[in-house]
Amino acid sequence: MSQLQFDGRAVIGGQRVAALNGATFQCISPVDGRVLTEVAQCGAADIDRAVGAARAAFDDKRWRGLPPAQRKRIMVRFADLLLQNADTLALTETMDMGKPVKYARAVDVNSASNCIRWYGEAVDKVYDEIAPTADTALALITREPVGVAGVVVPWNYPMIMAAWKIAPALAVGNSVVLKPSEKSPLTALRLADLALEAGIPDGVFNVVPGFGPEAGSPLALHMDVDCIAFTGSTRVGKQIHVMAGQSNLKRAWTELGGKSPNIVFADCPNLDRAVEAAVGSIFFNQGESCNAPSRLYVQDSIKEKFLEKALALVPAYTPANPTLPDTVMGALVDKTQMNTVLRYIESGKAEGAKLLAGGEQVLQSTGGCYVQPTVFDGVRGDMTIAREEIFGPVLSVLSFSDAAEVVRMANASVYGLQAGVWTSDLNKAHGVARALRAGTVHVNQYDEDDITVPFGGYKQSGVGRDKSLHAFDKYTETKTTWVRIDSPV
Ligand code: NAP
Ligand code: MG
C-alpha cells in the first residue's frame, strides 16, 4: 500500500492537468478514513476544455479514421494493460471505495478488461446492411459514430461501469469525456493513462473528475456533446434526460436504480443454492449493487426453514478490512452512504419490521465505514425498506402464498432492473419470468453474468442497454444512403 502513488489530476487532450482554477478536493478512503490524495475539482471550464479536445480528435479523424482492425488491436492492448496493472488497479479501487481486494482483482479488473477486449474484438466483425429495395435503387444502412460521448458513472463498480460505456463508445470511433464519481475517481484516471499507453490518440479519451452538479451537469448540458451515457440514481438520471432536452437533444441513456425481487417458491429445486444466492447476492459488494436482490419473497410454507438456513450464512459476511486477502465484506463507500444505510435500518425498525441479524455500524475504531450484514423479516410492501433502494447490506424478507400474488407484489415497484425466480415447475418459471417487468430475470440462480447479454432496466431503472452488441446502438447513428441505379443493361 505504501508504494501506491495516486495522481488526482484530470486527463485532457492526452495530458495530466490540474483544474483550470486550481481547485482540488480530498479523496478519502472508507477503509480507514485516510486522505489518499487531492483530486482535481473540475468545473464547467474544464468540461469545456475536455469536450473541445474530444471534438478536435473526432473532427480530424485521428481515431475514427483508423481501420477497425487497427482500433481493435489498440483496444486489445488497452485491455491487456489493465491485466498487467491488475494488482495496483485492484488495490486502488479497494482503497478508494472499500470493496474487498480479492473481488476488486477477480471481478472488477477482469470484467473491465474483458469488456474492453470484447468490444475491441467485435468492431471489425460487425457488418452494415443493404436494404431489400427495388433494383432501381440501392439503399445502404450504415452505422456512424455519434461523435463526442459524455459518460457519467457511479462509485459502486467504478472500472466496470466506466468500461461498459467507454469500450463500445471508443471501439466504434467516438471521442469520450468521462466524469467518474467524486467518491471513486482514481481508477478512471488510471484507465485514461493506460488508454494512452495502449495507443489511443490524445484527446480521444478524457477523464474529468469533479462533483456531479459542477462537472456532471455541464457535460449533460454541453451543446457540443452528442450523447450522454449515465449510470447512477434514478433521481439524477431524470435530471440527465431533462438536461439533454434543455440543451441540444443529445441522446441520453440511463442505467438507474433497482429494488430487485427474488422469488422463492416452495418447489425450489435446490433450497441450499437458493439460500446461498439470496444471501450472497445482497451482501456482495457491501450491498452496493444496482441489481442486488434486496426484496426476498419466500413462499409461506418454506419461509421458516429458509430463514434458518439464511441466518446461518450471515456471519460469513462480517465486515473486515478489505485490503486483507480473505475479506468478503468491506467498507461502504463513505460516511454519507453509511449514514443513509443506517437511517434505512432505523426506518425498518420504526415501521415494524423484525430485525433478525445485524443492524449496527462496526469497526468504528478503524475510522472506516462498516455496517453489519442486516436481515429484516416481516417486511410489508408498503414499508420504506421494501420500496426504496437502500444500496447497502440490508435484506428485506417478505412472504407470499401463490404465484399471482407474488407477481403483483414484485411488480409493485417504480424499478424494473432484475428479478429472480426459483421453482422446479417449468410452466411456473416461464410464466412468472414473462409476467415480471424487469430487464433481466434469473431462473434458479442469481449470479449468471456475461458481456454477451444486455443489461438495463424497465420502468424507472433506466433507458437503453449496456453490454452485448446492443450497446453499440447508444454510440452510433444509423444512416440511410439511397443511390439511384439506372441500369445500362
Ligand atoms: P448518483 O448520485 O446518481 O451519482 C451518479 C453519478 O452522477 C456520479 O458521478 C455523480 O457525481 C453524478 N451526478 C450527481 N449529480 C449530478 C448532476 N446534477 N448532474 C450530473 N451528474 C451528477 O448515484 P450514486 O449514488 O453515485 O450511485 C448509486 C446509484 O447508481 C444507485 O441508484 C444504483 O442503483 C445506480 N446504479 C445503477 C446501475 C445500472 O446499471 N442500472 C449500475 C450501478 C449503479 P458525484 O458522485 O461526483 O456527485
Ligand atoms: Mg473514495
Coordinates of C-alpha atoms and ligand atoms in Angstrom, one line a residue:
M1 CA 0.0 0.0 0.0
S2 CA 2.8 2.4 0.9
Q3 CA 4.2 2.2 -2.6
L4 CA 0.9 3.1 -4.3
Q5 CA 1.1 6.6 -5.9
F6 CA -2.2 8.3 -6.8
D7 CA -2.4 11.1 -9.3
G8 CA -5.7 13.0 -9.0
R9 CA -5.2 15.3 -11.9
A10 CA -7.6 15.2 -14.9
V11 CA -6.6 13.7 -18.2
I12 CA -7.5 16.1 -21.0
G13 CA -6.1 16.1 -24.6
G14 CA -3.6 13.3 -23.6
Q15 CA -2.1 15.3 -20.7
R16 CA -2.4 15.2 -16.9
V17 CA -3.7 18.6 -15.9
A18 CA -5.0 20.4 -12.8
A19 CA -8.4 22.1 -12.9
L20 CA -8.2 25.4 -14.6
N21 CA -8.9 27.3 -11.4
G22 CA -6.6 25.0 -9.4
A23 CA -9.3 23.7 -7.2
T24 CA -8.9 20.2 -5.6
F25 CA -10.9 18.0 -3.2
Q26 CA -9.7 15.3 -0.8
C27 CA -10.1 11.7 -1.8
I28 CA -10.8 9.9 1.5
S29 CA -10.6 6.2 1.9
P30 CA -13.6 4.5 3.5
V31 CA -11.2 1.7 4.6
D32 CA -9.7 3.8 7.4
G33 CA -10.5 7.4 6.8
R34 CA -7.1 8.4 5.5
V35 CA -6.7 11.0 2.8
L36 CA -5.4 9.2 -0.3
T37 CA -4.7 12.2 -2.4
E38 CA -6.0 15.6 -3.7
V39 CA -8.1 15.3 -6.8
A40 CA -8.8 18.0 -9.4
Q41 CA -12.2 19.5 -8.7
C42 CA -13.1 20.3 -12.3
G43 CA -16.0 22.5 -13.3
A44 CA -17.7 23.9 -16.5
A45 CA -14.5 25.4 -17.9
D46 CA -12.6 22.1 -17.6
I47 CA -15.5 20.2 -19.2
D48 CA -15.4 22.7 -22.0
R49 CA -11.7 22.1 -22.5
A50 CA -12.2 18.3 -22.5
V51 CA -15.1 18.5 -24.9
G52 CA -13.0 20.7 -27.2
A53 CA -10.2 18.2 -27.1
A54 CA -12.6 15.4 -27.8
R55 CA -14.2 17.3 -30.7
A56 CA -10.9 18.1 -32.3
A57 CA -9.9 14.4 -32.1
F58 CA -13.2 13.4 -33.7
D59 CA -13.1 16.0 -36.4
D60 CA -9.5 15.2 -37.6
K61 CA -10.3 11.5 -37.6
R62 CA -7.2 10.5 -35.7
W63 CA -9.1 7.7 -34.1
R64 CA -12.3 7.1 -36.1
G65 CA -10.3 7.3 -39.3
L66 CA -8.3 4.2 -38.4
P67 CA -9.3 0.9 -40.0
P68 CA -11.5 -1.1 -37.5
A69 CA -8.8 -3.8 -37.3
Q70 CA -6.3 -1.2 -36.1
R71 CA -8.7 0.2 -33.5
K72 CA -9.2 -3.4 -32.4
R73 CA -5.5 -4.0 -31.9
I74 CA -5.2 -0.9 -29.8
M75 CA -8.3 -1.8 -27.7
V76 CA -6.9 -5.2 -27.1
R77 CA -3.6 -3.7 -26.0
F78 CA -5.6 -1.4 -23.6
A79 CA -7.4 -4.5 -22.2
D80 CA -4.1 -6.3 -21.7
L81 CA -2.7 -3.3 -19.9
L82 CA -5.5 -3.5 -17.3
L83 CA -4.4 -7.1 -16.6
Q84 CA -0.7 -6.1 -16.4
N85 CA -1.6 -3.5 -13.8
A86 CA -4.2 -5.6 -12.1
D87 CA -2.8 -5.6 -8.6
T88 CA -2.4 -1.8 -8.4
L89 CA -5.7 -1.1 -10.0
A90 CA -7.4 -3.5 -7.6
L91 CA -5.8 -2.1 -4.5
T92 CA -6.6 1.4 -5.7
E93 CA -10.2 0.5 -6.1
T94 CA -10.3 -1.1 -2.7
M95 CA -8.7 2.0 -1.0
D96 CA -10.9 4.4 -2.9
M97 CA -14.3 2.7 -2.4
G98 CA -13.9 0.0 0.2
K99 CA -14.6 -3.3 -1.7
P100 CA -12.6 -6.4 -0.8
V101 CA -9.4 -6.5 -2.8
K102 CA -10.0 -10.1 -3.7
Y103 CA -13.1 -9.1 -5.7
A104 CA -11.6 -5.9 -7.0
R105 CA -8.9 -8.1 -8.6
A106 CA -11.0 -11.1 -9.6
V107 CA -14.2 -9.3 -10.6
D108 CA -13.6 -5.6 -11.3
V109 CA -10.3 -5.6 -13.1
N110 CA -11.1 -8.8 -15.0
S111 CA -14.5 -7.7 -16.1
A112 CA -13.4 -4.2 -17.1
S113 CA -10.5 -5.7 -19.1
N114 CA -12.8 -8.4 -20.7
C115 CA -15.3 -5.7 -21.7
I116 CA -12.7 -3.5 -23.4
R117 CA -11.3 -6.6 -25.2
W118 CA -14.7 -7.8 -26.3
Y119 CA -15.8 -4.5 -27.9
G120 CA -12.4 -4.1 -29.4
E121 CA -12.7 -7.6 -31.0
A122 CA -16.3 -7.0 -32.1
V123 CA -15.6 -3.9 -34.0
D124 CA -14.1 -5.5 -37.1
K125 CA -16.7 -8.2 -37.2
V126 CA -20.0 -6.2 -37.3
Y127 CA -21.3 -5.5 -40.9
D128 CA -23.6 -2.9 -42.1
E129 CA -26.8 -3.6 -44.1
I130 CA -28.2 -3.2 -47.6
A131 CA -32.0 -2.9 -47.7
P132 CA -34.1 -5.2 -49.9
T133 CA -35.4 -2.5 -52.1
A134 CA -36.3 -2.5 -55.8
D135 CA -33.4 -2.9 -58.3
T136 CA -33.6 0.7 -59.5
A137 CA -32.0 1.8 -56.3
L138 CA -29.5 0.8 -53.7
A139 CA -30.2 1.6 -50.0
L140 CA -27.2 1.4 -47.7
I141 CA -27.9 1.3 -44.0
T142 CA -24.6 2.3 -42.2
R143 CA -23.6 3.0 -38.6
E144 CA -21.5 6.0 -37.8
P145 CA -20.0 7.0 -34.5
V146 CA -22.2 9.6 -32.8
G147 CA -19.3 12.0 -32.1
V148 CA -18.4 13.1 -28.6
A149 CA -19.9 10.9 -26.0
G150 CA -20.2 12.2 -22.4
V151 CA -20.1 9.5 -19.7
V152 CA -21.1 9.8 -16.1
V153 CA -20.7 6.8 -13.8
P154 CA -21.2 5.9 -10.1
W155 CA -18.8 4.6 -7.4
N156 CA -20.0 1.1 -6.8
Y157 CA -18.1 -0.7 -9.6
P158 CA -16.1 2.3 -10.9
M159 CA -14.0 0.5 -13.5
I160 CA -16.7 -1.8 -14.7
M161 CA -19.3 0.9 -15.1
A162 CA -16.8 3.0 -17.0
A163 CA -15.8 0.1 -19.2
W164 CA -19.4 -0.8 -20.1
K165 CA -19.7 2.7 -21.7
I166 CA -16.2 3.7 -22.9
A167 CA -15.5 0.4 -24.5
P168 CA -18.3 0.3 -27.1
A169 CA -18.1 4.1 -27.5
L170 CA -14.4 4.1 -28.3
A171 CA -14.5 0.9 -30.3
V172 CA -16.8 2.4 -32.9
G173 CA -14.7 5.6 -33.2
N174 CA -16.2 8.2 -30.8
S175 CA -14.3 10.5 -28.6
V176 CA -15.2 10.3 -24.9
V177 CA -15.3 12.6 -21.9
L178 CA -15.8 10.6 -18.7
K179 CA -16.8 12.1 -15.4
P180 CA -16.3 9.5 -12.6
S181 CA -18.0 9.8 -9.2
E182 CA -16.3 12.1 -6.9
K183 CA -16.3 9.2 -4.4
S184 CA -14.2 6.9 -6.6
P185 CA -12.2 8.9 -9.2
L186 CA -8.8 7.2 -9.0
T187 CA -9.1 4.1 -11.2
A188 CA -10.9 6.0 -14.0
L189 CA -7.9 8.4 -14.2
R190 CA -5.6 5.3 -14.4
L191 CA -7.7 3.9 -17.2
A192 CA -7.1 7.1 -19.2
D193 CA -3.3 6.7 -18.7
L194 CA -3.4 3.1 -19.8
A195 CA -5.5 4.0 -22.9
L196 CA -2.8 6.5 -23.9
E197 CA -0.1 3.9 -23.3
A198 CA -2.0 1.5 -25.5
G199 CA -2.0 4.0 -28.3
I200 CA -5.5 5.6 -28.2
P201 CA -4.6 9.0 -29.5
D202 CA -4.5 12.2 -27.4
G203 CA -8.0 13.8 -26.9
V204 CA -9.9 10.7 -27.7
F205 CA -10.5 9.6 -24.1
N206 CA -10.6 12.3 -21.5
V207 CA -11.4 11.9 -17.8
V208 CA -12.6 14.9 -15.8
P209 CA -13.1 14.4 -12.1
G210 CA -15.4 16.6 -10.0
F211 CA -18.7 16.8 -8.3
G212 CA -22.0 16.0 -10.0
P213 CA -23.6 19.4 -10.2
E214 CA -20.3 21.2 -11.0
A215 CA -18.8 18.8 -13.6
G216 CA -21.6 16.3 -14.5
S217 CA -24.2 18.9 -15.3
P218 CA -22.1 20.9 -17.6
L219 CA -21.3 17.7 -19.5
A220 CA -25.0 16.8 -19.8
L221 CA -25.9 20.4 -20.8
H222 CA -23.0 20.8 -23.2
M223 CA -24.1 21.9 -26.7
D224 CA -21.2 20.0 -28.4
V225 CA -21.7 16.6 -26.7
D226 CA -23.7 14.2 -28.9
C227 CA -24.8 11.7 -26.4
I228 CA -24.7 11.3 -22.6
A229 CA -24.4 7.8 -21.1
F230 CA -25.2 7.8 -17.4
T231 CA -25.2 5.2 -14.6
G232 CA -26.4 6.3 -11.2
S233 CA -29.5 7.0 -9.2
T234 CA -33.0 7.4 -10.7
R235 CA -33.2 10.9 -9.2
V236 CA -30.1 12.2 -11.1
G237 CA -31.0 10.1 -14.2
K238 CA -34.2 12.0 -14.6
Q239 CA -32.3 15.3 -14.5
I240 CA -29.9 13.9 -17.2
H241 CA -32.9 13.4 -19.5
V242 CA -34.1 17.0 -18.7
M243 CA -30.6 18.4 -19.3
A244 CA -30.4 16.6 -22.7
G245 CA -33.8 18.1 -23.7
Q246 CA -32.9 21.6 -22.4
S247 CA -29.7 21.7 -24.5
N248 CA -29.1 20.0 -27.8
L249 CA -31.3 17.0 -27.5
K250 CA -28.2 14.8 -27.2
R251 CA -29.1 11.1 -27.0
A252 CA -29.5 10.3 -23.3
W253 CA -29.0 6.7 -22.0
T254 CA -29.5 5.9 -18.3
E255 CA -28.8 2.8 -16.2
L256 CA -30.5 3.6 -12.9
G257 CA -31.6 2.2 -9.6
G258 CA -33.2 -1.1 -8.7
K259 CA -35.1 -2.9 -5.9
S260 CA -35.0 -6.3 -7.4
P261 CA -37.4 -9.0 -6.2
N262 CA -36.1 -12.6 -5.7
I263 CA -39.0 -15.1 -5.6
V264 CA -38.5 -18.5 -4.0
F265 CA -41.4 -21.0 -4.4
A266 CA -41.8 -24.0 -2.1
D267 CA -40.9 -26.3 -5.1
C268 CA -37.5 -24.6 -5.5
P269 CA -35.2 -27.3 -6.9
N270 CA -32.2 -26.7 -4.5
L271 CA -33.0 -24.8 -1.4
D272 CA -29.4 -24.5 -0.3
R273 CA -28.4 -22.9 -3.6
A274 CA -31.3 -20.5 -3.3
V275 CA -30.3 -19.5 0.2
E276 CA -26.7 -19.0 -0.8
A277 CA -27.6 -16.9 -3.8
A278 CA -30.1 -14.8 -1.9
V279 CA -27.6 -14.0 0.9
G280 CA -24.5 -13.9 -1.3
S281 CA -26.1 -11.6 -3.9
I282 CA -27.4 -9.0 -1.4
F283 CA -24.2 -8.8 0.6
F284 CA -21.8 -8.9 -2.4
N285 CA -20.1 -5.5 -2.8
Q286 CA -21.5 -4.5 0.6
G287 CA -25.0 -4.4 -1.0
E288 CA -23.9 -1.6 -3.2
S289 CA -25.1 -3.3 -6.4
C290 CA -27.9 -1.9 -8.6
N291 CA -29.1 -5.4 -9.3
A292 CA -28.9 -6.6 -5.7
P293 CA -31.9 -8.8 -4.9
S294 CA -33.0 -6.7 -2.0
R295 CA -36.6 -7.8 -1.8
L296 CA -36.7 -11.6 -1.0
Y297 CA -40.1 -13.2 -1.4
V298 CA -40.3 -16.7 0.2
Q299 CA -43.4 -18.8 -0.1
D300 CA -45.1 -19.2 3.3
S301 CA -44.7 -23.0 3.7
I302 CA -40.8 -22.9 3.5
K303 CA -40.1 -19.5 5.0
E304 CA -39.1 -20.7 8.4
K305 CA -36.7 -23.3 7.0
F306 CA -35.3 -20.8 4.5
L307 CA -34.6 -18.1 7.1
E308 CA -32.9 -20.6 9.4
K309 CA -30.5 -21.6 6.7
A310 CA -30.0 -17.9 5.6
L311 CA -29.2 -16.7 9.1
A312 CA -26.6 -19.4 9.4
L313 CA -24.7 -17.9 6.5
V314 CA -24.8 -14.3 7.6
P315 CA -21.8 -14.3 10.0
A316 CA -19.6 -15.2 7.0
Y317 CA -20.2 -11.7 5.8
T318 CA -19.0 -9.9 8.9
P319 CA -17.2 -6.8 7.7
A320 CA -13.4 -6.7 7.8
N321 CA -10.5 -4.7 6.4
P322 CA -11.0 -5.1 2.6
T323 CA -7.3 -4.9 1.8
L324 CA -6.9 -8.3 3.6
P325 CA -6.9 -11.2 1.1
D326 CA -9.7 -13.2 2.6
T327 CA -12.2 -10.4 3.3
V328 CA -15.6 -10.8 1.6
M329 CA -17.4 -7.8 3.1
G330 CA -15.6 -4.5 3.1
A331 CA -16.5 -0.9 3.8
L332 CA -19.3 1.2 2.5
V333 CA -18.1 3.9 0.1
D334 CA -18.2 6.9 2.5
K335 CA -19.8 8.3 5.7
T336 CA -22.7 9.7 3.8
Q337 CA -23.7 6.4 2.3
M338 CA -23.1 4.6 5.6
N339 CA -25.4 7.1 7.4
T340 CA -28.1 6.6 4.7
V341 CA -28.0 2.8 5.2
L342 CA -28.2 3.2 9.0
R343 CA -31.2 5.5 8.6
Y344 CA -32.9 2.9 6.4
I345 CA -32.2 0.3 9.1
E346 CA -33.8 2.6 11.7
S347 CA -36.8 3.1 9.5
G348 CA -37.2 -0.6 9.1
K349 CA -37.3 -1.0 12.9
A350 CA -39.7 2.0 13.4
E351 CA -42.1 0.8 10.7
G352 CA -42.4 -2.6 12.4
A353 CA -40.1 -5.0 10.5
K354 CA -38.4 -7.6 12.6
L355 CA -34.6 -7.3 12.8
L356 CA -33.2 -10.8 12.6
A357 CA -29.5 -10.0 12.1
G358 CA -27.0 -7.1 12.1
G359 CA -28.3 -3.5 12.0
E360 CA -25.2 -1.9 13.5
Q361 CA -22.2 0.1 12.5
V362 CA -19.0 -1.8 13.4
L363 CA -15.2 -1.3 13.4
Q364 CA -15.6 2.4 14.3
S365 CA -12.1 2.5 15.8
T366 CA -10.6 2.0 12.3
G367 CA -12.0 5.3 11.1
G368 CA -13.7 3.4 8.2
C369 CA -17.3 2.9 7.2
Y370 CA -18.5 -0.6 8.1
V371 CA -22.1 -1.9 8.6
Q372 CA -23.1 -5.4 9.6
P373 CA -25.0 -7.6 7.1
T374 CA -28.6 -7.0 8.1
V375 CA -31.7 -9.1 7.7
F376 CA -35.3 -7.9 8.3
D377 CA -38.3 -10.4 8.4
G378 CA -41.9 -9.5 8.5
V379 CA -41.5 -6.7 5.9
R380 CA -44.6 -5.4 4.2
G381 CA -44.7 -4.0 0.7
D382 CA -45.6 -0.5 1.9
M383 CA -42.6 -0.2 4.3
T384 CA -39.8 2.2 3.2
I385 CA -37.3 -0.7 3.2
A386 CA -39.4 -2.6 0.7
R387 CA -39.9 0.3 -1.6
E388 CA -36.7 2.4 -1.7
E389 CA -33.3 1.4 -2.9
I390 CA -31.0 1.2 0.2
F391 CA -27.8 0.4 -1.6
G392 CA -26.3 -1.3 1.4
P393 CA -26.2 -4.7 3.0
V394 CA -29.8 -4.9 4.0
L395 CA -32.1 -7.8 3.0
S396 CA -35.9 -7.4 3.4
V397 CA -37.8 -10.7 3.6
L398 CA -41.5 -10.8 2.6
S399 CA -43.8 -13.8 2.3
F400 CA -46.4 -14.9 -0.2
S401 CA -49.0 -17.6 -0.8
D402 CA -49.2 -18.0 -4.6
A403 CA -47.8 -17.0 -8.0
A404 CA -50.4 -14.4 -8.9
E405 CA -50.0 -12.7 -5.5
V406 CA -46.2 -12.6 -5.7
V407 CA -46.0 -11.3 -9.2
R408 CA -48.3 -8.5 -8.2
M409 CA -46.1 -7.7 -5.2
A410 CA -42.9 -8.0 -7.2
N411 CA -44.1 -5.6 -10.0
A412 CA -45.4 -3.0 -7.5
S413 CA -42.2 -1.0 -7.7
V414 CA -41.1 2.0 -9.7
Y415 CA -38.0 0.0 -10.6
G416 CA -37.6 -2.9 -13.1
L417 CA -33.9 -3.8 -13.2
Q418 CA -33.7 -7.5 -12.4
A419 CA -35.7 -10.3 -10.7
G420 CA -35.2 -13.9 -9.6
V421 CA -37.5 -16.9 -9.7
W422 CA -36.8 -20.3 -8.0
T423 CA -39.1 -23.2 -8.9
S424 CA -38.9 -26.8 -10.4
D425 CA -42.1 -26.2 -12.4
L426 CA -41.1 -25.2 -15.9
N427 CA -44.5 -23.6 -16.6
K428 CA -44.3 -21.5 -13.5
A429 CA -40.7 -20.5 -14.2
H430 CA -41.5 -19.2 -17.7
G431 CA -44.9 -17.8 -16.8
V432 CA -43.6 -15.8 -13.9
A433 CA -40.5 -14.7 -15.8
R434 CA -42.8 -13.3 -18.5
A435 CA -45.0 -11.6 -16.1
L436 CA -42.1 -9.8 -14.3
R437 CA -41.5 -6.3 -15.5
A438 CA -37.7 -6.4 -15.4
G439 CA -34.8 -6.2 -17.8
T440 CA -33.2 -9.4 -16.6
V441 CA -34.9 -12.4 -15.0
H442 CA -32.8 -15.1 -13.3
V443 CA -34.3 -18.6 -13.0
N444 CA -32.9 -21.0 -10.4
Q445 CA -29.7 -18.9 -10.0
Y446 CA -29.0 -15.2 -9.5
D447 CA -25.4 -14.7 -10.5
E448 CA -25.0 -15.5 -14.2
D449 CA -23.3 -12.6 -15.9
D450 CA -21.6 -12.3 -19.3
I451 CA -20.6 -9.4 -21.5
T452 CA -22.6 -11.0 -24.3
V453 CA -26.0 -10.2 -22.7
P454 CA -27.8 -6.9 -22.5
F455 CA -28.0 -5.2 -19.1
G456 CA -30.6 -2.5 -18.2
G457 CA -34.0 -1.8 -16.8
Y458 CA -37.7 -1.4 -17.4
K459 CA -39.6 1.5 -15.9
Q460 CA -37.5 3.9 -13.8
S461 CA -34.5 1.6 -13.8
G462 CA -33.4 3.5 -17.0
V463 CA -33.4 3.8 -20.7
G464 CA -31.2 1.7 -23.0
R465 CA -29.0 -1.3 -22.5
D466 CA -25.3 -1.7 -21.7
K467 CA -23.2 -4.7 -22.7
S468 CA -23.7 -7.0 -25.7
L469 CA -23.8 -5.8 -29.3
H470 CA -27.0 -3.9 -28.4
A471 CA -24.7 -1.3 -26.6
F472 CA -23.4 -0.1 -30.0
D473 CA -26.9 1.4 -30.6
K474 CA -26.1 4.0 -28.0
Y475 CA -22.9 5.2 -29.6
T476 CA -23.8 5.1 -33.3
E477 CA -26.2 7.0 -35.6
T478 CA -28.0 5.0 -38.3
K479 CA -27.6 6.4 -41.7
T480 CA -29.6 5.5 -44.9
T481 CA -27.9 6.3 -48.2
W482 CA -30.1 6.0 -51.3
V483 CA -28.3 5.5 -54.6
R484 CA -30.3 5.6 -57.9
I485 CA -29.3 2.9 -60.3
D486 CA -30.1 3.4 -64.0
S487 CA -29.3 0.0 -65.3
P488 CA -27.4 0.2 -68.6
V489 CA -28.2 -3.4 -69.4
Ligands
NAP1 P1 -25.7 9.4 -8.3 O1 -25.7 10.2 -7.0 O2 -26.9 9.5 -9.2 O3 -24.4 9.7 -9.0 C1 -24.0 9.0 -10.2 C2 -23.1 9.9 -10.9 O4 -23.8 11.1 -11.3 C3 -21.9 10.4 -10.1 O5 -20.8 10.5 -11.0 C4 -22.3 11.7 -9.7 O6 -21.3 12.6 -9.4 C5 -23.1 12.3 -10.9 N1 -24.0 13.3 -10.6 C6 -24.6 13.6 -9.4 N2 -25.4 14.7 -9.5 C7 -25.3 15.1 -10.8 C8 -25.9 16.2 -11.6 N3 -26.7 17.0 -11.0 N4 -25.6 16.2 -12.9 C9 -24.8 15.3 -13.5 N5 -24.2 14.3 -12.8 C10 -24.4 14.2 -11.5 O7 -25.6 7.8 -7.9 P2 -24.6 7.1 -7.0 O8 -25.1 7.3 -5.6 O9 -23.2 7.5 -7.3 O10 -24.7 5.6 -7.4 C11 -25.7 4.8 -6.9 C12 -26.8 4.6 -7.9 O11 -26.4 4.1 -9.1 C13 -27.8 3.6 -7.4 O12 -29.1 4.1 -7.5 C14 -27.6 2.4 -8.3 O13 -28.7 1.6 -8.4 C15 -27.2 3.0 -9.5 N6 -26.5 2.1 -10.4 C16 -27.2 1.6 -11.5 C17 -26.6 0.6 -12.3 C18 -27.3 0.1 -13.5 O14 -26.6 -0.4 -14.4 N7 -28.6 0.2 -13.6 C19 -25.3 0.2 -12.0 C20 -24.6 0.8 -10.9 C21 -25.3 1.7 -10.1 P3 -20.7 12.7 -7.9 O15 -20.6 11.3 -7.3 O16 -19.4 13.3 -8.1 O17 -21.6 13.6 -7.1
MG2 MG -13.4 7.3 -2.5

